[in-house]
Amino acid sequence: MYKKQKTVPIGRISRSVGLFRPDETPWMGGGRQKALLAVFMAALVMLSAGCFGPGPRDAGLPADTVLVNGNIITVDDADAVVEAVAIRDGRIVAVGTSEDVARYVGAATRRIDLQGLTATPGLLDTHCHFASGGAALLYVLNLSYPNIESVEGATEMVKDAVDETGAGEWVTGRGWDEGKLLERRYIYARDLDPVSPDNPVFLTHTMGHYAVANSAALKMANITRDTPDPFGGTIDRDADGTPTGVLKESAQSLVSSLIPELSFEQKKSGIAHIAREFNKEGMTGLKDPGIFPETWQAYQEVLADGELPVRVFALWRSRGSIEAARDLIDRVGPFTKPYLSTGDDHLISGGIKLAIDGSGGARTAWLHEDWNKESTDTDVGNHGYPTTEPEILREQVQMYHDAGLHVSIHSIGDRGIDWVMDSYVRALENTPTSGLRHGIIHANIPTDRAVDLMAELEQKYDAAYPEPSATFTWWIGDTYAGNFGPERALRLNPFKTFSDKGIPWANGSDFSVTPFPARYGLWSSMARETLLGVYGENPYGKDEAVGIHEALRSHTIWAARQMFLENEIGSIEVGKYADIAIWDRDLYTVEVDAIKDLECQMTLFEGEIVHHRDGAPLTVSE
């Protein structure tokens, strides 16, 4: 088991990126001395990394580990495929042929014979609710398909939980999706009440933007027909105004705030658990959006305990007020500058997470035109809505930008995305700064204008990068197709358009919204197929599909860039960390559908084996 204990330094100079205004005047503290230091450090990296293959500094020094006789996809600039890799002190010291690497074998070198298996850089997920999702895996009911396929299946699971729980105790679950249910409708309080008369129940939708509470929970929250909708939220109601139990966006907190929190030790256990599960899928890093101080502390302790064999780039969740932004800048701003320091490259305080709108499932994302229902019907008058006051969000973007903080903003609807893009334009024009790499989380259906602005801002300011979730077209694709409608569905996740315009994107699962294995993201980027085909075989079309080379980059080097770690991970090159995944098939030659079923045989994190599948057809000689 991985047990490498680590501290969390945050003060060293990063090897990755400097931050400058376009006029080349250094902006952050340190002035021209900082600029010269950044150039000097970059030069050191280039010299120390050497060139492709063995370098002179390596002569006569044995490796700790070598991988030989493989089909190793490097994802370097040339997209080279090599046979072998040598690793020392957690970093790659040589790549090339097995003969090239043989010179690094010493008496104590571990030799991993891949026997023709394919290796890639460890896969990355740039939008994964890692800490909360890990805890959910252990401590809440799993209502995901195919665990439940009907409303009755959900009520049976709740009944079983109630039978094992004391009267008055909470029953919580997550993962249901009306698009996967036989009835094709929400779960309501009236469904849950007969099996839970004395227990409050709260079941979160797979998308996390809506949930259902039973009558006991609604009563505890004092939610009645007279309760007004909170800003940025909706209490779903029957025709006579009676709450149905379904709560959307901020309305969820009326009930969820009453649920006892998991203990700190449970949160730590969730992080350690999901880290191991990541490794089983060849995954070695992620961006966790929306953490709080206790989450950060849990990460630090799990890391210190040697139970975090993944790299975590964390975004702090910003509340929706100017005062909250000021407080967050004061609290985390001093150590949240990944362009200056990424600490030990293991646990990184990376930036700020904001949100402009809701979800495509709840039909709460902010659109220019009405939402659809059942694909071709119209939800008349419903354009969705902003979940943060738009002008406040725009001012927060300016504040965080001026403080030198990386920002990523949840943006689903086309109107929401336009607002976010215009907010970035305003911030960058007011304070021209290059290198903060602000992101557009999800970027589901951007307008043509928004896409053009992404390309422009990336070129001019190194900012406005899409961070989509390819698996939306699959795991929640049936619900999405019904709500976006036949025309908008074709625009969802426009990866081919991004590629044609030179826009790199960083893929993420949005776990627990969709399953986290990155193989699903690779496949979804190429296939654009739904899970059940409720609205036809191919409601999203194929025009925006991409090939495996681009899909793999979105989960490796492009993802690493949005974690400010592209000089450390994301490709198999000399000088980078040896974060490597070994697979049962060649990603570059198998059929598209075979990508979905990839099986990881081994995962290395900083050269240490953190996953080794039983029966894997490779040999390890110590």
Short mmCIF file of C-alpha atoms in Angstrom, two decimals, residues 21 27 394-395 397-399 401-402 422-433 461:
data_model
loop_
_atom_site.label_atom_id
_atom_site.label_comp_id
_atom_site.label_asym_id
_atom_site.label_seq_id
_atom_site.Cartn_x
_atom_site.Cartn_y
_atom_site.Cartn_z
CA ARG A 21 1.07 41.75 -17.85
CA TRP A 27 3.17 42.33 -11.87
CA ARG A 394 -18.88 40.03 -12.22
CA GLU A 395 -17.42 42.15 -9.43
CA VAL A 397 -14.33 37.98 -10.84
CA GLN A 398 -12.64 41.40 -10.96
CA MET A 399 -11.64 41.17 -7.30
CA HIS A 401 -8.45 38.53 -10.80
CA ASP A 402 -6.92 41.69 -9.35
CA ASP A 422 -17.95 39.07 -20.73
CA SER A 423 -16.92 39.14 -17.07
CA TYR A 424 -13.51 37.76 -17.98
CA VAL A 425 -13.16 40.30 -20.80
CA ARG A 426 -13.97 43.12 -18.38
CA ALA A 427 -11.51 41.89 -15.73
CA LEU A 428 -8.70 41.37 -18.24
CA GLU A 429 -9.23 44.72 -19.95
CA ASN A 430 -9.33 46.53 -16.60
CA THR A 431 -6.24 44.71 -15.33
CA PRO A 432 -4.38 43.18 -18.29
CA THR A 433 -2.68 40.10 -16.87
CA TYR A 461 -4.05 36.55 -21.89
#
